[in-house]
Short mmCIF file of N, CA and C in Angstrom, two decimals:
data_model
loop_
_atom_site.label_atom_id
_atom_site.label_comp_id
_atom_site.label_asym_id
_atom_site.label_seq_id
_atom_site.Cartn_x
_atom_site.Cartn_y
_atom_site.Cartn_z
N UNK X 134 0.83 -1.20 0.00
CA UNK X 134 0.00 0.00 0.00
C UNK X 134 0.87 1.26 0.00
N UNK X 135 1.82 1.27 1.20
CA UNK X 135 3.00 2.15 1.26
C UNK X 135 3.44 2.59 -0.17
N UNK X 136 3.90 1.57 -0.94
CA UNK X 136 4.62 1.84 -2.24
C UNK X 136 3.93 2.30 -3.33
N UNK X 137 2.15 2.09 -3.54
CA UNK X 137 1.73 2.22 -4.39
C UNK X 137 1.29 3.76 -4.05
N UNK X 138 0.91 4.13 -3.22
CA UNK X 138 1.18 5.56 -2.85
C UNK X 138 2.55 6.61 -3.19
N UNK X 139 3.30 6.28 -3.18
CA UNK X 139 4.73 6.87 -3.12
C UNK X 139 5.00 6.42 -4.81
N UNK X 140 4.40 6.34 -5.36
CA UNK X 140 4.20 5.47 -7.30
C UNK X 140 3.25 6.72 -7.77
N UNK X 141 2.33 6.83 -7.06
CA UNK X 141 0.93 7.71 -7.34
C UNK X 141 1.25 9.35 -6.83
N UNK X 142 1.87 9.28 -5.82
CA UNK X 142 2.61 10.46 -5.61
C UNK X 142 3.64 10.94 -6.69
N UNK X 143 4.75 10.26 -7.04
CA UNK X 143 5.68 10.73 -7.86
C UNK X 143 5.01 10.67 -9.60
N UNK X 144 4.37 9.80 -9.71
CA UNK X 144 3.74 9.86 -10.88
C UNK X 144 2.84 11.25 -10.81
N UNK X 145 2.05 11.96 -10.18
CA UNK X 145 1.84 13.38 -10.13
C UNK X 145 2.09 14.44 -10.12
N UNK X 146 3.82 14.37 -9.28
CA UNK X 146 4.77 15.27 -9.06
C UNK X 146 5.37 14.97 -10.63
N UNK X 147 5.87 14.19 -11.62
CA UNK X 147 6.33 13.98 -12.95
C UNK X 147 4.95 14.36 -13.86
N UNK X 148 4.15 14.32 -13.62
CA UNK X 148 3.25 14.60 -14.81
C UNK X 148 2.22 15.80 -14.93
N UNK X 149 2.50 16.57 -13.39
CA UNK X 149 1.39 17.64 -13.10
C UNK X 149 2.31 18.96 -12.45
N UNK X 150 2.48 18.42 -11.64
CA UNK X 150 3.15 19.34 -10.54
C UNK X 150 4.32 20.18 -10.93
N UNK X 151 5.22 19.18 -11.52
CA UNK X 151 7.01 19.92 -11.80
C UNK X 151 6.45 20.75 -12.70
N UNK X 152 5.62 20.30 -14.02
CA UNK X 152 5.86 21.10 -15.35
C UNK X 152 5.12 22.37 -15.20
N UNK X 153 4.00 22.24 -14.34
CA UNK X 153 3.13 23.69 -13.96
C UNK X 153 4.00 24.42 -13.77
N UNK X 154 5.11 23.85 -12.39
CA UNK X 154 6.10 24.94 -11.63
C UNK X 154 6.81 25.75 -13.22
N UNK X 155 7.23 25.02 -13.65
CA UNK X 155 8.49 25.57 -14.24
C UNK X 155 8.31 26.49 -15.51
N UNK X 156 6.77 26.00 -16.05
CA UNK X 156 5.85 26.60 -16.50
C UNK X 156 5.55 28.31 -16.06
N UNK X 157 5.12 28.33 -15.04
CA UNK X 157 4.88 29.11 -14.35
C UNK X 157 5.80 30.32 -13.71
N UNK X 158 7.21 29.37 -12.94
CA UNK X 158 8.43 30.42 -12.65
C UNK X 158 9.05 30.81 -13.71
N UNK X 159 9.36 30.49 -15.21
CA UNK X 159 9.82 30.64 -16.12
C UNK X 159 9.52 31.30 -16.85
N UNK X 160 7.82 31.26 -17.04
CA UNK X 160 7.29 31.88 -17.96
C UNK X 160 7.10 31.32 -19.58
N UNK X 161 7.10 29.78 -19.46
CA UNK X 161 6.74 29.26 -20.84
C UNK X 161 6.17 28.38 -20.90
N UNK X 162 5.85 28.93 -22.75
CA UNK X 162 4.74 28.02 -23.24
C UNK X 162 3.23 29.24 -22.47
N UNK X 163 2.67 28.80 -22.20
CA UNK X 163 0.64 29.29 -22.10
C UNK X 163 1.20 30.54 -21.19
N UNK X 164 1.87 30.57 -20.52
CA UNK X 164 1.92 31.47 -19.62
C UNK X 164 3.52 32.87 -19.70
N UNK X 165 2.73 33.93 -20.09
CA UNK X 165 3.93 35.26 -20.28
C UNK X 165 3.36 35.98 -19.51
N UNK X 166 4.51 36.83 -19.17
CA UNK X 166 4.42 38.19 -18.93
C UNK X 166 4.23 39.06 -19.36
N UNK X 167 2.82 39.96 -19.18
CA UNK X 167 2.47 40.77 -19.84
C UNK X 167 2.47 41.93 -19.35
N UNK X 168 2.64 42.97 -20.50
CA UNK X 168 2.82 44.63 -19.95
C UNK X 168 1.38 45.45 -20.33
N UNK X 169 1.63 46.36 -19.60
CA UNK X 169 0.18 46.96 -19.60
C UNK X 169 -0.23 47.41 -20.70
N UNK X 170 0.45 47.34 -22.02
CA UNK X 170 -0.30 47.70 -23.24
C UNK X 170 -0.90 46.53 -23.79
N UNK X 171 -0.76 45.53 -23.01
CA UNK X 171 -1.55 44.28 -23.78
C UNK X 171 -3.08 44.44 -23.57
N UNK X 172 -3.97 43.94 -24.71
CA UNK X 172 -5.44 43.88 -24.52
C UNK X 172 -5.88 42.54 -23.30
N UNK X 173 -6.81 43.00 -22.79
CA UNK X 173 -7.19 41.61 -21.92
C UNK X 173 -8.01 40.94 -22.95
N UNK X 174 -8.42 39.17 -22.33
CA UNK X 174 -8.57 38.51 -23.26
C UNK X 174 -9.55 38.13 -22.10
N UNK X 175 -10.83 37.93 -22.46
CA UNK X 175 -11.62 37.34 -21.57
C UNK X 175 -12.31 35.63 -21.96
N UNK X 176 -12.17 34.96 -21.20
CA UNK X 176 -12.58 33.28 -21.70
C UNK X 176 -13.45 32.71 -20.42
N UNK X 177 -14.02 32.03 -20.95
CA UNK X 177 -15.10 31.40 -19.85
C UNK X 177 -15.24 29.70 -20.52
N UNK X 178 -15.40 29.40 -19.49
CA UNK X 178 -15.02 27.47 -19.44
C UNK X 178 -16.53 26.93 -18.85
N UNK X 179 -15.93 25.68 -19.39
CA UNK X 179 -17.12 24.43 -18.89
C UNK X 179 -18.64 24.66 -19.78
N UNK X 180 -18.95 25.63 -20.45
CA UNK X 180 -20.19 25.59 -21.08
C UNK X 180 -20.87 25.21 -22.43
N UNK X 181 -21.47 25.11 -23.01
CA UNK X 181 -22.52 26.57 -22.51
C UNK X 181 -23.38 25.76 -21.56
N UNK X 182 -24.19 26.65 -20.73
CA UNK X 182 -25.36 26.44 -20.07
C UNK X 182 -26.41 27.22 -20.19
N UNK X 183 -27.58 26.75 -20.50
CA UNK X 183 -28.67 27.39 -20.92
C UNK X 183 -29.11 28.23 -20.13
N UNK X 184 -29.16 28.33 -18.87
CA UNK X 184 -29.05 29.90 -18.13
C UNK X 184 -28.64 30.84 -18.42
N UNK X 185 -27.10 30.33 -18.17
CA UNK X 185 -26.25 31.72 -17.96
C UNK X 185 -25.49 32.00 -19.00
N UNK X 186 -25.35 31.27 -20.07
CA UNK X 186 -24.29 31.66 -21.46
C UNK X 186 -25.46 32.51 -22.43
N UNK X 187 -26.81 32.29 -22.18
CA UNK X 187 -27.18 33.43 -23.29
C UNK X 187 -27.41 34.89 -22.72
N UNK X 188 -27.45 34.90 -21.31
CA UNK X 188 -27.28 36.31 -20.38
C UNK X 188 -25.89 36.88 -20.69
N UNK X 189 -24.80 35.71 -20.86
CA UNK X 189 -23.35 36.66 -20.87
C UNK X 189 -23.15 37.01 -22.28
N UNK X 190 -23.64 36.36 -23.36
CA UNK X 190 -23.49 36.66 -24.59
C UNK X 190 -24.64 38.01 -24.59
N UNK X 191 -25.58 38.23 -24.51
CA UNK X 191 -25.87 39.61 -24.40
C UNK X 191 -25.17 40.40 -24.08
N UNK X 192 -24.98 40.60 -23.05
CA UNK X 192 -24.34 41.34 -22.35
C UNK X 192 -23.05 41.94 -22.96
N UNK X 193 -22.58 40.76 -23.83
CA UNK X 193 -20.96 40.78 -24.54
C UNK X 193 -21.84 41.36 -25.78
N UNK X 194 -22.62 41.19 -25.89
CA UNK X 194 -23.22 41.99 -27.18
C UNK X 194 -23.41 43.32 -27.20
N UNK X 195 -24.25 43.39 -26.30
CA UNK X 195 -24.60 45.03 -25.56
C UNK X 195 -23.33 45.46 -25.76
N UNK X 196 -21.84 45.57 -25.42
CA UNK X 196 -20.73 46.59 -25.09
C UNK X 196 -19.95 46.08 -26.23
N UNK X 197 -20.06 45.16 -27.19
CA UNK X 197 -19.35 44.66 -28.35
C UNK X 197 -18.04 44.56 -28.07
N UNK X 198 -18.27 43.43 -27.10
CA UNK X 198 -17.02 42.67 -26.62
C UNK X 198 -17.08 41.56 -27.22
N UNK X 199 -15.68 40.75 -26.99
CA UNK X 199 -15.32 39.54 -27.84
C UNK X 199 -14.79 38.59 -26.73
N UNK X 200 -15.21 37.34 -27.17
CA UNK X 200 -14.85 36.46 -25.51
C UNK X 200 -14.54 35.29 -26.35
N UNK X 201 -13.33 34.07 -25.79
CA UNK X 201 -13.71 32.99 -26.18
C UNK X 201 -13.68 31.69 -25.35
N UNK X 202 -14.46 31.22 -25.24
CA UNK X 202 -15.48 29.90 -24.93
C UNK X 202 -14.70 28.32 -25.18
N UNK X 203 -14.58 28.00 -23.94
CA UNK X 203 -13.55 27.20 -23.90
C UNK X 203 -14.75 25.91 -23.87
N UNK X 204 -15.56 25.45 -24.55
CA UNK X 204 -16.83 24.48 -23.82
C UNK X 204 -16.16 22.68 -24.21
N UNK X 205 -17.54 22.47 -23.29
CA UNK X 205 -16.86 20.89 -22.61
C UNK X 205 -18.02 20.03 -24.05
N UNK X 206 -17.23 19.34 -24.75
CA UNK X 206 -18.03 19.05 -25.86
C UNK X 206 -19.53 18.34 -25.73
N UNK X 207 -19.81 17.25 -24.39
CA UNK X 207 -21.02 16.54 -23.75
C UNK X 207 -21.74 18.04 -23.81
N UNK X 208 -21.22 19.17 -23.45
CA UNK X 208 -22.34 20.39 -23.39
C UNK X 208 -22.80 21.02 -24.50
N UNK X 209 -21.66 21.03 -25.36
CA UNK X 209 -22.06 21.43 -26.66
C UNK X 209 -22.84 21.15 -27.68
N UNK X 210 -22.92 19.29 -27.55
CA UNK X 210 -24.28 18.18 -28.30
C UNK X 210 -25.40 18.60 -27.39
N UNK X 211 -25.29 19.21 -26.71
CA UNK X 211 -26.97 19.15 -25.91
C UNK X 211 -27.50 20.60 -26.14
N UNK X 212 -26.21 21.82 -26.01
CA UNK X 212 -26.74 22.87 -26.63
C UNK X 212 -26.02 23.48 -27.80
N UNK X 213 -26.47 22.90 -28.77
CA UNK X 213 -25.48 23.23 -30.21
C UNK X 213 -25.95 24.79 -30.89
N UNK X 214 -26.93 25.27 -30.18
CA UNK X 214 -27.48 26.25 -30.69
C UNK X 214 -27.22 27.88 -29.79
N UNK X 215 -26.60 27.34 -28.55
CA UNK X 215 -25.44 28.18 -28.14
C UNK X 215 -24.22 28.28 -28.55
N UNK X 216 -23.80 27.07 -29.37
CA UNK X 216 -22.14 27.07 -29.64
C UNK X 216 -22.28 27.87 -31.09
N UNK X 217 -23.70 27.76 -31.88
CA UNK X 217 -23.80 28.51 -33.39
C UNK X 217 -23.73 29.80 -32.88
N UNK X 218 -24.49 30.41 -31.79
CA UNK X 218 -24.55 31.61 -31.63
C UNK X 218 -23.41 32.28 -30.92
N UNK X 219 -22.49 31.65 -30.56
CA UNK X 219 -21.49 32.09 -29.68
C UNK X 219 -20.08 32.39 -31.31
N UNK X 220 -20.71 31.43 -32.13
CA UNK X 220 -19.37 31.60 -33.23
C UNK X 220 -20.29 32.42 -34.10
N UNK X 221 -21.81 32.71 -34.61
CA UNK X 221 -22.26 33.61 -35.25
C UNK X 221 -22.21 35.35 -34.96
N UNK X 222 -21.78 35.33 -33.33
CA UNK X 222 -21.89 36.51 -33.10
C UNK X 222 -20.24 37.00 -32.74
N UNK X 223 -19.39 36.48 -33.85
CA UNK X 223 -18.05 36.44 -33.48
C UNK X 223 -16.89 35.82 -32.39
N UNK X 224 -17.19 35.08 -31.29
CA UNK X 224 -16.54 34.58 -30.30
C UNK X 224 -16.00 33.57 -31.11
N UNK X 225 -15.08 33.51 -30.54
CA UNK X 225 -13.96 31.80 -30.27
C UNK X 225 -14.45 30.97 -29.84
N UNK X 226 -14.60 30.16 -30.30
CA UNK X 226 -15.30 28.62 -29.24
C UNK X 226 -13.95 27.54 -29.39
N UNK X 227 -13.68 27.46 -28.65
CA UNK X 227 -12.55 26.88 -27.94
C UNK X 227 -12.40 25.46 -27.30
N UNK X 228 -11.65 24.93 -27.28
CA UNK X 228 -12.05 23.09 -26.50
C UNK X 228 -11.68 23.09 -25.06
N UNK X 229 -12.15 22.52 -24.37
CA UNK X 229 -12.07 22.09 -22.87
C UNK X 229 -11.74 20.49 -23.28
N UNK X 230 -12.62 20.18 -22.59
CA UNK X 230 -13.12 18.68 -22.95
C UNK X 230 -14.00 18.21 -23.17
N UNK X 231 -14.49 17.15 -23.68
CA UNK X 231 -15.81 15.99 -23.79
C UNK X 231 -16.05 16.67 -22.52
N UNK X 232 -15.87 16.06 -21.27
CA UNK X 232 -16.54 16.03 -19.94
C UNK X 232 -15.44 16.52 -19.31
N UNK X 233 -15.89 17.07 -18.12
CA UNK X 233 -15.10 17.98 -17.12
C UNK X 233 -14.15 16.88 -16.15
N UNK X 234 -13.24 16.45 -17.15
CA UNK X 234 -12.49 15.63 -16.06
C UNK X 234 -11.00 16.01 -15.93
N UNK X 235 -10.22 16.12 -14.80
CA UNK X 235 -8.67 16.88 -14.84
C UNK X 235 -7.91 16.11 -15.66
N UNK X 236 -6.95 16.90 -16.40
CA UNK X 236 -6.34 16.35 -17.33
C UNK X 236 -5.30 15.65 -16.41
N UNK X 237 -4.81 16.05 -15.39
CA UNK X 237 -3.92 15.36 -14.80
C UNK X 237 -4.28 14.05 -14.33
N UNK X 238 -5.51 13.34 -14.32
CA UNK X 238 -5.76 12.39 -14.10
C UNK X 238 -6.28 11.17 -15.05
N UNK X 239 -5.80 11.95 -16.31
CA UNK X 239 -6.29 10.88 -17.51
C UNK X 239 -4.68 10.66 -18.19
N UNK X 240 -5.31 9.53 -19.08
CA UNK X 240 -3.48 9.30 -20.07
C UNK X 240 -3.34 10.49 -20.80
N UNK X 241 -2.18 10.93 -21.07
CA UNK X 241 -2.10 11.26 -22.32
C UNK X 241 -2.97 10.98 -23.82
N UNK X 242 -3.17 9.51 -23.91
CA UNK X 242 -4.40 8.98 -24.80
C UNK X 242 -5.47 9.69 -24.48
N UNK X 243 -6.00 9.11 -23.04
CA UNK X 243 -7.30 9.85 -23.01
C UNK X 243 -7.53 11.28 -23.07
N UNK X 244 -6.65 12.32 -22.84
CA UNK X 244 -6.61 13.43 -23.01
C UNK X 244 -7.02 13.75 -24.41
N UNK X 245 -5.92 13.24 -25.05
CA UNK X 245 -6.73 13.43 -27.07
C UNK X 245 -7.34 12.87 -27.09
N UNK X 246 -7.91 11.74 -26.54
CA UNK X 246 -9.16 11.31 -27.24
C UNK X 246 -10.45 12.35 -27.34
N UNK X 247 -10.48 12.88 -25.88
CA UNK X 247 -11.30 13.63 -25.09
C UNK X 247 -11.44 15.02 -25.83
N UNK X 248 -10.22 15.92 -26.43
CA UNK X 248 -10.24 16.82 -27.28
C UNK X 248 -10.29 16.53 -28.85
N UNK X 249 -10.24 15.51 -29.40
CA UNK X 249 -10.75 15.01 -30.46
C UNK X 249 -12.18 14.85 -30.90
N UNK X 250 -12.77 14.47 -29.77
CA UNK X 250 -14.15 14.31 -29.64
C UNK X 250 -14.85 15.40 -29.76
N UNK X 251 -14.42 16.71 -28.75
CA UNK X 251 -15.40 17.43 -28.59
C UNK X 251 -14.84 18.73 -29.95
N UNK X 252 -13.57 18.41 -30.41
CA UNK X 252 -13.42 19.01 -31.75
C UNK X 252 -14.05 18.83 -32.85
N UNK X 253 -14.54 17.14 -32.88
CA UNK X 253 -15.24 16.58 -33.92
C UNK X 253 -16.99 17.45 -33.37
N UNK X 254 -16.97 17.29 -32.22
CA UNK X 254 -18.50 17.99 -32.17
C UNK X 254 -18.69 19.45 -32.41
N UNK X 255 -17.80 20.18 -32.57
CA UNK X 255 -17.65 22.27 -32.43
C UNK X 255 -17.96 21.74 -34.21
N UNK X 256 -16.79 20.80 -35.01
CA UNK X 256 -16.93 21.05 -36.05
C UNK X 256 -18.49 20.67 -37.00
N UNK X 257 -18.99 19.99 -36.04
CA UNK X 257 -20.40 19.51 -36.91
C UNK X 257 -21.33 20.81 -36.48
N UNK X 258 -21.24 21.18 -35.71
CA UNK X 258 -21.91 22.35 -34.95
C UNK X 258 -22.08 23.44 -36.18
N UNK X 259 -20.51 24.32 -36.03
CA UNK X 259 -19.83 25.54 -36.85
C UNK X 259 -19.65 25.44 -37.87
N UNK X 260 -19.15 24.09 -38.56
CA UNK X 260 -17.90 23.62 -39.40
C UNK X 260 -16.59 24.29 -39.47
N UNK X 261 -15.87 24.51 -38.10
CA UNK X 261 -14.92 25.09 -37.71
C UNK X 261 -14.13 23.68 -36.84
#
């Protein structure tokens, strides 16, 4: 039990933990330093949801702002008619995943599988 813990530990610290750090103190790859003439970039995850994604897309309409939409593809087959309107009214629609599960806890495989999927679904959606 001891060992398979201390397996599951270092296998987290090698596949999650170090690369964030170094990621992060370094400054590469997804993550820079930015100076104050940069534009902000606003993104919102996990959706759409039929509540609250057609209130924020107004809203982003109203002040003709631009956002992009990171959605979880299981959400996107159920509301495909938020993901048309989110790319008809100019936004990015963006991949998360199939389903909201941490990437640090899937293979590498399952990771692409998971963004394959919900790419194959944005594209039947958009054809993007």
């Amino acid at each position: 039990m001891k060992q398979t813990f201390i397996i599951l530990i270092s296998a987290l610290l090698v596949y999650t933990i170090i690369p964030t750090l170094i990621i992060r103190l370094f400054g590469i790859g997804v993550y820079k330093r930015g100076t104050g003439e940069q534009p902000i970039a606003l993104t919102f995850d996990d959706g759409p949801d039929p509540e609250f994604t057609p209130l924020l897309l107004d809203l982003l309409k109203k002040y003709n702002i631009k956002g992009t939409f990171f959605v979880l593809g299981r959400k996107a087959e159920k509301y495909p008619d938020l993901i048309q309107r989110m790319h008809n009214e100019g936004h990015l629609v963006g991949i998360h995943n199939y389903v909201h599960w941490s990437n640090a806890l899937m293979s590498p495989k399952r990771v692409r599988e998971q963004v394959n999927k919900t790419a194959n679904v944005i594209n039947r959606i958009i054809g993007e």
